[in-house]
Coordinates of C-alpha atoms in Angstrom, one line a residue:
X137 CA 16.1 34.3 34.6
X138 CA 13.7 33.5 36.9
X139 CA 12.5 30.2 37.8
X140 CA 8.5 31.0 36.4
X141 CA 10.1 32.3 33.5
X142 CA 12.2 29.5 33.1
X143 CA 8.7 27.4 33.6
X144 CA 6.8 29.0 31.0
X145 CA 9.9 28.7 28.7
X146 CA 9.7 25.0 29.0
X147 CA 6.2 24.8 28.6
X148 CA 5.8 26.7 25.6
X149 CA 8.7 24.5 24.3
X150 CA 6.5 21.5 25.4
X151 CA 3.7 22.7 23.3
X152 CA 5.8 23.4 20.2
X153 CA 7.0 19.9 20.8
X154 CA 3.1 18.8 20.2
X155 CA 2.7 21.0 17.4
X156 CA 5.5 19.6 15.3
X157 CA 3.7 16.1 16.3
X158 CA 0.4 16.9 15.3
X159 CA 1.6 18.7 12.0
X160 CA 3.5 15.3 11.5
X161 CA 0.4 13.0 11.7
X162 CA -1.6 15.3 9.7
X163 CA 0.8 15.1 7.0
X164 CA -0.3 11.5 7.1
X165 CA -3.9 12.0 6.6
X166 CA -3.4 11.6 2.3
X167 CA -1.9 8.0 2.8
X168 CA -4.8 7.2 5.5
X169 CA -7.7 8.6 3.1
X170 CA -5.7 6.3 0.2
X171 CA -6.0 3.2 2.6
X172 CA -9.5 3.6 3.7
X173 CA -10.5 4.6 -0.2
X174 CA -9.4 0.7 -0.3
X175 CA -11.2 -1.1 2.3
X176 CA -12.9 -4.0 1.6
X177 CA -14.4 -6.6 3.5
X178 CA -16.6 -9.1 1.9
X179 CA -18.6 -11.8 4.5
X180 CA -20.4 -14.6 2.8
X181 CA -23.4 -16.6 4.6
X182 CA -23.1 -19.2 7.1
X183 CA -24.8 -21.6 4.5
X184 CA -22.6 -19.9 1.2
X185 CA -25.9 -18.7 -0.2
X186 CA -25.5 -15.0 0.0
X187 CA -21.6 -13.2 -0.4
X188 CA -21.8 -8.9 0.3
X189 CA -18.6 -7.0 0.0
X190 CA -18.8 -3.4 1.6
X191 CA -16.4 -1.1 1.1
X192 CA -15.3 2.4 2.5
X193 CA -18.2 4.2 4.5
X194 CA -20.4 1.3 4.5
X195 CA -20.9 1.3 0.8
X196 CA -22.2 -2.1 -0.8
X197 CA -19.8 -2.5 -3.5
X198 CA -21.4 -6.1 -4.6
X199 CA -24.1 -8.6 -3.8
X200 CA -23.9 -12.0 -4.9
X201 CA -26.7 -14.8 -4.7
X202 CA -25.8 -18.6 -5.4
X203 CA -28.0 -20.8 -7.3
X204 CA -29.3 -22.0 -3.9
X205 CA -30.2 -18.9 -3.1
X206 CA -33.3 -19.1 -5.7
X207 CA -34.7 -21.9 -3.8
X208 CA -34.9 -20.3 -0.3
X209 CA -38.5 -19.0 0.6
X210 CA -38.5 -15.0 0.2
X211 CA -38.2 -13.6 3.5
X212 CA -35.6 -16.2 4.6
X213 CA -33.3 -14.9 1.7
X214 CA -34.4 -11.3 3.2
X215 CA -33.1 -12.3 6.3
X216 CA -30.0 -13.7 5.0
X217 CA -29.1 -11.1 2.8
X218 CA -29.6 -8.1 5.4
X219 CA -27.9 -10.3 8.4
X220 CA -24.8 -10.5 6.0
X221 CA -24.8 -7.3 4.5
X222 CA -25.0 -6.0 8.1
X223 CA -21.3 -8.2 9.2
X224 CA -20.0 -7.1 5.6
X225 CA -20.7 -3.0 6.5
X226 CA -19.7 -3.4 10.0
X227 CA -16.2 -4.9 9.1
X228 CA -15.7 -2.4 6.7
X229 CA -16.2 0.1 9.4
X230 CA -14.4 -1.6 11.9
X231 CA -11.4 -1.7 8.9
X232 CA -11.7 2.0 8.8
X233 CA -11.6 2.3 12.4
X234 CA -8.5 0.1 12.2
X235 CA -6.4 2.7 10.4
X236 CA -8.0 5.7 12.0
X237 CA -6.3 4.3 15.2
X238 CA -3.3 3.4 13.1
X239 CA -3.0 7.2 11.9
X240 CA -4.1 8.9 15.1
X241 CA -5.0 7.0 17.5
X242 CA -1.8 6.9 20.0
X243 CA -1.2 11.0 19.0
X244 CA -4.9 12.4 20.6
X245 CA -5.5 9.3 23.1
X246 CA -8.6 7.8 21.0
X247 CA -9.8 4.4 20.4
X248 CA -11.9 4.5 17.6
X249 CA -11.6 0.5 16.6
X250 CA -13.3 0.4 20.4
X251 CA -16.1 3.1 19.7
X252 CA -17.1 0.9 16.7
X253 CA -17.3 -2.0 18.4
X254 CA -19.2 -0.2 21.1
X255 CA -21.7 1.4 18.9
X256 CA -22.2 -1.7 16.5
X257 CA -23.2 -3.6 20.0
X258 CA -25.6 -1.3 20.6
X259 CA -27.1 -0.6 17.4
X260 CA -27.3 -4.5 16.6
X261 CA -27.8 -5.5 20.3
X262 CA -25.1 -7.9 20.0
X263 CA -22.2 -8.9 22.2
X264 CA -18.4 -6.7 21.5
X265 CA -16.5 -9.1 19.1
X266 CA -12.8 -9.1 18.5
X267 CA -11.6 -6.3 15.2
X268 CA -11.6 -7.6 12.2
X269 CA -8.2 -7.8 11.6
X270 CA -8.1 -10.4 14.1
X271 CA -11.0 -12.3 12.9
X272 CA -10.1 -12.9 9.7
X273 CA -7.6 -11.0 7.1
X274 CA -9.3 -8.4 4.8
X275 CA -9.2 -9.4 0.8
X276 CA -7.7 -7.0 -1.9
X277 CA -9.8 -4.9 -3.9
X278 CA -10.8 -7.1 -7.3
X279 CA -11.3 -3.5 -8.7
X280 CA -9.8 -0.1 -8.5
X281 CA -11.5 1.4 -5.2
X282 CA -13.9 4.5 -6.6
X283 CA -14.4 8.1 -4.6
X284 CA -18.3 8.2 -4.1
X285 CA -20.5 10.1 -6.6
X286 CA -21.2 14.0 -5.2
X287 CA -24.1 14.0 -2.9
X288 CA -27.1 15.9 -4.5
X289 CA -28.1 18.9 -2.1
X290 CA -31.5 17.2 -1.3
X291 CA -29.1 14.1 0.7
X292 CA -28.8 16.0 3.5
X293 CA -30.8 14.0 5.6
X294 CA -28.1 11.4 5.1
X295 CA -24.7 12.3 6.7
X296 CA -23.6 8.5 5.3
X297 CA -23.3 6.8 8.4
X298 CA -24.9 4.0 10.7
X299 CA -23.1 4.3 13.4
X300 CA -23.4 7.8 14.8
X301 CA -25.7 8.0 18.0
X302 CA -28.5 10.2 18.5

């Protein structure tokens, strides 16, 4: 055999090689779309008026007010509420994120916990901070986690996410 033969044998062998991988991780995409069905991350006020827990794709899954919430002046609650409903989302997405990179991440070369983080500093104008998983450790579900509702025809203006850039 010759030695470009003998070359394209080995690379087509190569390539197989990276078929077999890729087929592997996508035979882990069910257990991924399971785990990020679960995601939860709930992030209460600095002054424990306010509690929001998000959940897969950004979704609010609950809002809760304290008593001392009542007695804040209207658009100070406002503030409060959207400022922690924005942490609660973004750690949910940065959660997702998390197990995207756990999936794929070393297989195709991406860093999608880092894209987040990227694209939540700009779209907030805040400084990178550290994932979530190292700022503090997500809680359990305190329900089973529910697929969303189908999208009517006249959503599609809304492709569901805050952090795509135009």
């Amino acid at each position: 055999m010759s030695a470009q033969m003998e070359q394209l044998i080995a690379q087509f062998e190569n390539f197989q090689a990276k078929v077999r991988q890729a087929e592997a991780r996508f035979a882990e995409v069910g257990d991924m779309q399971e785990r990020i069905a679960q995601v939860e991350t709930s992030v209460t006020s600095p002054s424990g008026e306010v509690t929001v827990v998000a959940g897969a794709g950004g979704t609010v899954t609950d809002l809760r007010l304290s008593a001392g919430a009542m007695r804040l002046e209207a658009g100070h609650l406002s503030s409060v509420i959207m400022s922690t409903l924005c942490k609660a989302v973004a750690g949910a997405a940065q959660q997702q994120a998390g197990i995207v990179d756990e999936t794929f991440g070393e297989a195709f070369g991406v860093n999608t916990s880092e894209q987040v983080r990227e694209a939540q500093a700009e779209a907030f104008g805040t400084v990178e901070e550290e994932p979530a998983s190292q700022q503090q450790q997500p809680q359990q579900p305190s329900r089973p986690a529910r697929r969303p509702a189908p999208r009517d025809d006249d959503d599609y203006f809304d492709d569901g996410s805050f952090l795509r850039r135009s």
